mmCIF file of C-alpha atoms in Angstrom:
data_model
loop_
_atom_site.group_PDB
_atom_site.id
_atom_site.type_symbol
_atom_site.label_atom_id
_atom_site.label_comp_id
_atom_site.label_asym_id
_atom_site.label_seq_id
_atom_site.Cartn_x
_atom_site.Cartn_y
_atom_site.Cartn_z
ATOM 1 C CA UNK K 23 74.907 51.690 143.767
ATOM 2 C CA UNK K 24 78.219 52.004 141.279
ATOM 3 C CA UNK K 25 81.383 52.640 143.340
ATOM 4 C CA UNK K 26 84.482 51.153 144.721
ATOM 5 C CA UNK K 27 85.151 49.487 147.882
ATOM 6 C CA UNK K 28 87.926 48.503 149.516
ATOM 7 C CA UNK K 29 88.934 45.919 152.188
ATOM 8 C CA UNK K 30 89.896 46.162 155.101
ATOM 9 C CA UNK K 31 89.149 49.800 156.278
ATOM 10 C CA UNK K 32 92.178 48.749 158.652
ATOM 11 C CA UNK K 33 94.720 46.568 158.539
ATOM 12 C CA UNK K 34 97.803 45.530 161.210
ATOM 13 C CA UNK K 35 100.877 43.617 159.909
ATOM 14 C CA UNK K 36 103.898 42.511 161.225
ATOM 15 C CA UNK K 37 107.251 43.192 159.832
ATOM 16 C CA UNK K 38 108.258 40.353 157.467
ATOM 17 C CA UNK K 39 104.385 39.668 156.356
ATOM 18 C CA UNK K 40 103.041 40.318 153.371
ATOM 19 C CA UNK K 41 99.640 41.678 153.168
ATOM 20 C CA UNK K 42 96.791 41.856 150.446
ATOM 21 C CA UNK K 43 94.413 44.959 150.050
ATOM 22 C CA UNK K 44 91.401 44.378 147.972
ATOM 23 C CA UNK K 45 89.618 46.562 145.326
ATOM 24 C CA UNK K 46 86.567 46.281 143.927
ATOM 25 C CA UNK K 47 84.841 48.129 141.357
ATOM 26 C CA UNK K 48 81.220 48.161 139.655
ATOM 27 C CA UNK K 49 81.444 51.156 137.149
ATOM 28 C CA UNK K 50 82.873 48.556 134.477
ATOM 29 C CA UNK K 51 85.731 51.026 134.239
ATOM 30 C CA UNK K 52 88.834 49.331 132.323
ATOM 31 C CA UNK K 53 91.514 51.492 133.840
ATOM 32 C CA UNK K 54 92.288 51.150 138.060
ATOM 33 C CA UNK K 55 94.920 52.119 139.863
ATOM 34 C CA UNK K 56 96.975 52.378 143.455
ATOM 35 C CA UNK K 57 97.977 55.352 145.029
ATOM 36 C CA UNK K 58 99.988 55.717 149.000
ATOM 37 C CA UNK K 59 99.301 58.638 150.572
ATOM 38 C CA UNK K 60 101.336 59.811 153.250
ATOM 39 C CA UNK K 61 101.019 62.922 154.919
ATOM 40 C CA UNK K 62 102.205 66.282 153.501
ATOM 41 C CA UNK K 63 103.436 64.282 149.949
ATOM 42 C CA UNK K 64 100.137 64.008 148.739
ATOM 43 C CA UNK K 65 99.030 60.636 146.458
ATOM 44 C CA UNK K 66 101.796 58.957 144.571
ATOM 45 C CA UNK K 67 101.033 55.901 142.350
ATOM 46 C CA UNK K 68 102.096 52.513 142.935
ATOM 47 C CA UNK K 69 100.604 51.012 140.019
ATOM 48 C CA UNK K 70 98.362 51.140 137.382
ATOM 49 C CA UNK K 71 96.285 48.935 134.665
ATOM 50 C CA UNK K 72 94.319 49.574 132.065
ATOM 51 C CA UNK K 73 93.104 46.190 130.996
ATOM 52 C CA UNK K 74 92.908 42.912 132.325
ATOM 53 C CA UNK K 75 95.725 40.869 132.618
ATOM 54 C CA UNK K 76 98.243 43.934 132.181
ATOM 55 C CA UNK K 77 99.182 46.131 134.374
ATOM 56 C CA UNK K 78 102.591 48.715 134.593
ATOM 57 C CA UNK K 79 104.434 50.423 137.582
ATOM 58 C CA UNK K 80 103.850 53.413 139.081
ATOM 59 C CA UNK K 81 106.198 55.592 140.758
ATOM 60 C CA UNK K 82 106.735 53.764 143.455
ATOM 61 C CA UNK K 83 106.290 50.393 142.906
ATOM 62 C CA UNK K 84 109.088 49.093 144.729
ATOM 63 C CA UNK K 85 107.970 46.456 147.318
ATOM 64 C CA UNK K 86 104.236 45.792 145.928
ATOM 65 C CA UNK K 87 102.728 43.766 143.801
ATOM 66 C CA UNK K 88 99.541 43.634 141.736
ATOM 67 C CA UNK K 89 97.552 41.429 139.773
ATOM 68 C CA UNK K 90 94.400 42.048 137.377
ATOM 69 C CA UNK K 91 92.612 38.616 136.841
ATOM 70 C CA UNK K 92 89.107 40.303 136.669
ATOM 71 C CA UNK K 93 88.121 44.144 135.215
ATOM 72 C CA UNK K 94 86.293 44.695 138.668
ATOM 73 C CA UNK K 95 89.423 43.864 141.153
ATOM 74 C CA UNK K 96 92.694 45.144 141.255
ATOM 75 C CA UNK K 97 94.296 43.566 144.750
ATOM 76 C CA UNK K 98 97.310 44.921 146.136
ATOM 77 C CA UNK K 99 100.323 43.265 148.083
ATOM 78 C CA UNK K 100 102.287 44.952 150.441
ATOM 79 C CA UNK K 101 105.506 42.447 150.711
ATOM 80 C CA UNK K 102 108.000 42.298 153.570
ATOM 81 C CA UNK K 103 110.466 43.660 150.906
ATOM 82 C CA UNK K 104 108.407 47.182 150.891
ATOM 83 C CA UNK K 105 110.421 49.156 154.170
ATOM 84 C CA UNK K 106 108.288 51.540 155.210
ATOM 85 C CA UNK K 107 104.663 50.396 154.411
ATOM 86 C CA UNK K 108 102.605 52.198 157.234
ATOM 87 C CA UNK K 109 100.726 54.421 154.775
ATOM 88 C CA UNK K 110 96.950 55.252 153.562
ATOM 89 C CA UNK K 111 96.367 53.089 150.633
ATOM 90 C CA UNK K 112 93.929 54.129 147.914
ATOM 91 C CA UNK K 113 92.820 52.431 145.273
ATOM 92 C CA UNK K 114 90.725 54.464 142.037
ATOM 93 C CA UNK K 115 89.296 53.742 138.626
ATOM 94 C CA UNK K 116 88.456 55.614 135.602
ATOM 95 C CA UNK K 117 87.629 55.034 131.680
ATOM 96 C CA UNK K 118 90.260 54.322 130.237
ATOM 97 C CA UNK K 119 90.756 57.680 127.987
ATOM 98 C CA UNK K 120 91.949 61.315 129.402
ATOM 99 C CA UNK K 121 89.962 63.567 130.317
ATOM 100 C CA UNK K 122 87.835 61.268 132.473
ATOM 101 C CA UNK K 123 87.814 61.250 136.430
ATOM 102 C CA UNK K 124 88.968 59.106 138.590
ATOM 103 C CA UNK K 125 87.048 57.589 141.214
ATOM 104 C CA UNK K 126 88.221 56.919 144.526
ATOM 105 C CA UNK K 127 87.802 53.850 147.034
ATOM 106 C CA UNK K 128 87.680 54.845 150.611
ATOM 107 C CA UNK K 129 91.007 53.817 151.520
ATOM 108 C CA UNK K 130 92.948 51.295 153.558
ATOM 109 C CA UNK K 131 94.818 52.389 156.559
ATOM 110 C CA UNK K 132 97.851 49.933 156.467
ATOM 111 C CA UNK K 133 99.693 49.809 159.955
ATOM 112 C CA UNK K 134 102.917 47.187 160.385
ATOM 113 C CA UNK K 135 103.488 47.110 164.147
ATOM 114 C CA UNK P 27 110.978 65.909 141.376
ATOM 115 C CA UNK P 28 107.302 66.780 142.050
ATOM 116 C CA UNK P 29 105.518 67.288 138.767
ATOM 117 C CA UNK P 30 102.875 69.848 140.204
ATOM 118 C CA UNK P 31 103.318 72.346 143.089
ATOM 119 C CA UNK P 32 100.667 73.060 145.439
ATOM 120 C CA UNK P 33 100.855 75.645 148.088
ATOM 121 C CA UNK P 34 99.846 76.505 151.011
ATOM 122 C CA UNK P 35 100.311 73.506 153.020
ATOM 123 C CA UNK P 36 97.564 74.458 155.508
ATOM 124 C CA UNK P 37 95.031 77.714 155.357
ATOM 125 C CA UNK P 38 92.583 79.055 158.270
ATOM 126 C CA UNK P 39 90.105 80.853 156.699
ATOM 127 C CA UNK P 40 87.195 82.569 158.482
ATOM 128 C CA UNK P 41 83.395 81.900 158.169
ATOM 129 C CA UNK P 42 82.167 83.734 155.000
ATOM 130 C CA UNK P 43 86.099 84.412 153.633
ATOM 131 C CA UNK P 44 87.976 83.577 149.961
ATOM 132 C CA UNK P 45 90.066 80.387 150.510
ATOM 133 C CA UNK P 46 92.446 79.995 147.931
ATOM 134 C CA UNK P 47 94.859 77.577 146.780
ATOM 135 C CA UNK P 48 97.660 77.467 144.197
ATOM 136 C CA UNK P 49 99.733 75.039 142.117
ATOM 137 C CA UNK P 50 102.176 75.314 139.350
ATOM 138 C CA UNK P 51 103.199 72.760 136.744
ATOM 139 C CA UNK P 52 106.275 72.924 134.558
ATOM 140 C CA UNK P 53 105.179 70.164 131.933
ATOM 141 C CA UNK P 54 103.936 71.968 129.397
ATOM 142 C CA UNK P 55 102.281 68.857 127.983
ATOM 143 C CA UNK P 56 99.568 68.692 130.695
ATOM 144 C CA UNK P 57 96.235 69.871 129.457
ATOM 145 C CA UNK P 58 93.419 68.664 132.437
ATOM 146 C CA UNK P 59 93.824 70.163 135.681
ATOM 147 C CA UNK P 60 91.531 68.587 138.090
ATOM 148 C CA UNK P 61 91.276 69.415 141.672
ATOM 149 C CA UNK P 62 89.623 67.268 144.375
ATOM 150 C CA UNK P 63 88.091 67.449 148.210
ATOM 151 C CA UNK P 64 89.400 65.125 150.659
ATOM 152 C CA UNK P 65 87.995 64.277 153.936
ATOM 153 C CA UNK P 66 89.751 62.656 156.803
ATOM 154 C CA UNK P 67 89.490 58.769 156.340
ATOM 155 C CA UNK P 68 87.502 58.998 152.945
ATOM 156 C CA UNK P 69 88.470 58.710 149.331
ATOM 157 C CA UNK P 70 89.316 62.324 147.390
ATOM 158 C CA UNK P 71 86.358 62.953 145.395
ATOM 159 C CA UNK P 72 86.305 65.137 142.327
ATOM 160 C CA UNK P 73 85.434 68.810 142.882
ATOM 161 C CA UNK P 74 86.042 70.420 139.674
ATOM 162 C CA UNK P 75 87.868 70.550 136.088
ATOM 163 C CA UNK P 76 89.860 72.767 134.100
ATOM 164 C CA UNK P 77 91.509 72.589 130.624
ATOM 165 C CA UNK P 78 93.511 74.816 129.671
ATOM 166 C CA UNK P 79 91.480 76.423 126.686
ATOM 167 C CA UNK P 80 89.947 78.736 129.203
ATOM 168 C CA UNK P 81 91.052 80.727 131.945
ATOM 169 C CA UNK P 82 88.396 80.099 134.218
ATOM 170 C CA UNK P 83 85.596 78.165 135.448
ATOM 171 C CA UNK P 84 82.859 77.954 138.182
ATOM 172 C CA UNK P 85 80.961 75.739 139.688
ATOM 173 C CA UNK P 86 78.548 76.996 141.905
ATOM 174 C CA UNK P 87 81.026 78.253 144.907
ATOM 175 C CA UNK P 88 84.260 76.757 143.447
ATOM 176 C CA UNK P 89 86.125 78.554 140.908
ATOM 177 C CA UNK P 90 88.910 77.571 139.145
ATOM 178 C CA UNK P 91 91.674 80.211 137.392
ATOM 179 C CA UNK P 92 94.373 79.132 135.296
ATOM 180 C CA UNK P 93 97.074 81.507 133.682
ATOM 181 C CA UNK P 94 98.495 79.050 131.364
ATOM 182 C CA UNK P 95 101.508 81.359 130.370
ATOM 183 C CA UNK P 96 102.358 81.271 133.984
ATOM 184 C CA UNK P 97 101.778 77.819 134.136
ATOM 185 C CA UNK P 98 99.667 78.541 137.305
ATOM 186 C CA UNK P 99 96.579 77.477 138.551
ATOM 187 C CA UNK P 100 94.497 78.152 141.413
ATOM 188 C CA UNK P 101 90.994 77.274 143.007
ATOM 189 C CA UNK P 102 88.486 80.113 144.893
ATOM 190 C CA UNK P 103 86.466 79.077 147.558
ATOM 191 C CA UNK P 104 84.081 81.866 147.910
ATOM 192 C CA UNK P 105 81.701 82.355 151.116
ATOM 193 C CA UNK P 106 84.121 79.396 152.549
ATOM 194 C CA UNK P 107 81.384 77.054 155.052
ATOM 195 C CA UNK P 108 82.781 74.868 158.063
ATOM 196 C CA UNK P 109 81.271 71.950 156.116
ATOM 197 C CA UNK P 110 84.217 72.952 153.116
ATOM 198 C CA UNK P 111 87.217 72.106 155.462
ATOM 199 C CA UNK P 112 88.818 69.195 154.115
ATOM 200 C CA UNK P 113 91.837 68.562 152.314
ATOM 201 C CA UNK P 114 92.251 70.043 148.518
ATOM 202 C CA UNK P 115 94.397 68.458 145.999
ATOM 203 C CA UNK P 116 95.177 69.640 142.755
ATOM 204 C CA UNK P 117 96.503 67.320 139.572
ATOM 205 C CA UNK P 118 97.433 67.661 136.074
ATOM 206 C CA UNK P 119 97.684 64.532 133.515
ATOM 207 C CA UNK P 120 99.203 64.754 129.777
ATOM 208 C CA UNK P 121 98.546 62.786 126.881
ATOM 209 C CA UNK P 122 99.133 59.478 125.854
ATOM 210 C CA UNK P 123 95.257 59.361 125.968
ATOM 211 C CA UNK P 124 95.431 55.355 126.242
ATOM 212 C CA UNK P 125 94.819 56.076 130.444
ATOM 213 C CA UNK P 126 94.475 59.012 132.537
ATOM 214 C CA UNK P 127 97.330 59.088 134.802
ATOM 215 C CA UNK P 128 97.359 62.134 137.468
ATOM 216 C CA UNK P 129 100.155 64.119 139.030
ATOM 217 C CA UNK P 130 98.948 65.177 142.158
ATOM 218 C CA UNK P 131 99.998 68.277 144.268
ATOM 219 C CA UNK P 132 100.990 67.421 147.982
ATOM 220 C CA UNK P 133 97.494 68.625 149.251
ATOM 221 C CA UNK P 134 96.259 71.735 151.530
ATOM 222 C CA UNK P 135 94.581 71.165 154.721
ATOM 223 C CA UNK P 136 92.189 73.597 154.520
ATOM 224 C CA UNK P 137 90.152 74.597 157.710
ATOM 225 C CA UNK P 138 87.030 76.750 157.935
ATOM 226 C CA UNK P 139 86.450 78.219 161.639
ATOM 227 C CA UNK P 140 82.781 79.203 162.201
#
């Protein structure tokens, strides 16, 4: 089956720790991308890449960091610098033209206790 | 400064009722207007498309109506089911066509009582 998983469904930190969420995709889609949603703002975008070994920031990219070493991950990582990080994480893909949708990963429930 | 507004925040909608759900853009530039289903702990998932060369389009129960001199768009749930509550998002993306970047509304809770 083509989709996108991600990993861990849920995910404790402490403050000061950084964290990695992974994303994984097998629709050989070039363009992924992170989203936090929180509730009643709806999804805003961390960051973005459309091809591997670039990527660009999103919104609000302040306090993560990405990398894109392979077209089918995208990991994310939540640093101690990021203040507020208790959030739904999502991460999605799509072809890399307009137009096309983007499919969404089930999400990763980030809690820093 | 949200790109795209989505309103209401939360709807209660009856067994067999319209649900309905609005947003407004004031980028003039965006030309797809997606909107997609949420539900709790799962990934949004796409429920329909619009551009903006029509004013309307329907899938099966879904309907989307867009008013593009309004800069307006809105989605019709028709003979709304329990198994349609969920969380709706709307979104709107613009060119550069190099990647498909979304501006999402902040979501309606939508909930269907039997």
């Amino acid at each position: 089956d083509g989709g996108i998983t991600q990993s861990p469904k849920y995910l404790f930190r402490k403050e000061g720790q950084n964290v990695t969420l992974s994303c994984e995709q097998n629709l050989n889609h070039d363009a992924m991308y992170w989203y936090r949603q929180d509730p009643g703002q709806g999804l805003r975008l961390i960051y973005y890449s459309q091809i591997v070994n670039d990527f660009q920031k999103g919104d609000i990219a302040e306090g993560y960091s990405v990398s894109r070493e392979k077209k089918e991950s995208f990991p994310l990582t939540v640093t101690s610098a990021q203040k507020n990080p208790t959030a739904f994480y999502l991460c999605a893909s799509s072809m890399a033209s307009t137009y096309n949708e983007q499919f969404f990963g089930p999400g990763t429930r980030l809690t820093v206790l | 400064q949200q790109q795209v507004k989505q309103s209401p925040q939360s709807l209660i909608v009856q067994k067999g009722g319209i649900s309905i759900i609005n947003c407004a853009y004031e980028n003039t530039a965006f030309d797809y207007f997606p909107w997609y289903q949420q539900f709790p702990g799962k990934g949004p998932a796409l429920l329909i498309a619009i551009r903006p060369d029509v004013s309307e389009k329907k899938e099966g129960r879904f309907t989307i109506s867009f008013n593009k001199s309004a800069k307006q768009f809105s989605l019709h749930i028709m003979d709304s089911q329990p198994g349609d509550s969920a969380t709706y998002f709307c979104a709107a993306s613009r060119p550069p066509y190099n990647f498909n970047k979304f501006y999402f509304g902040s979501g309606t809770k939508l909930n269907v009582k039997p």
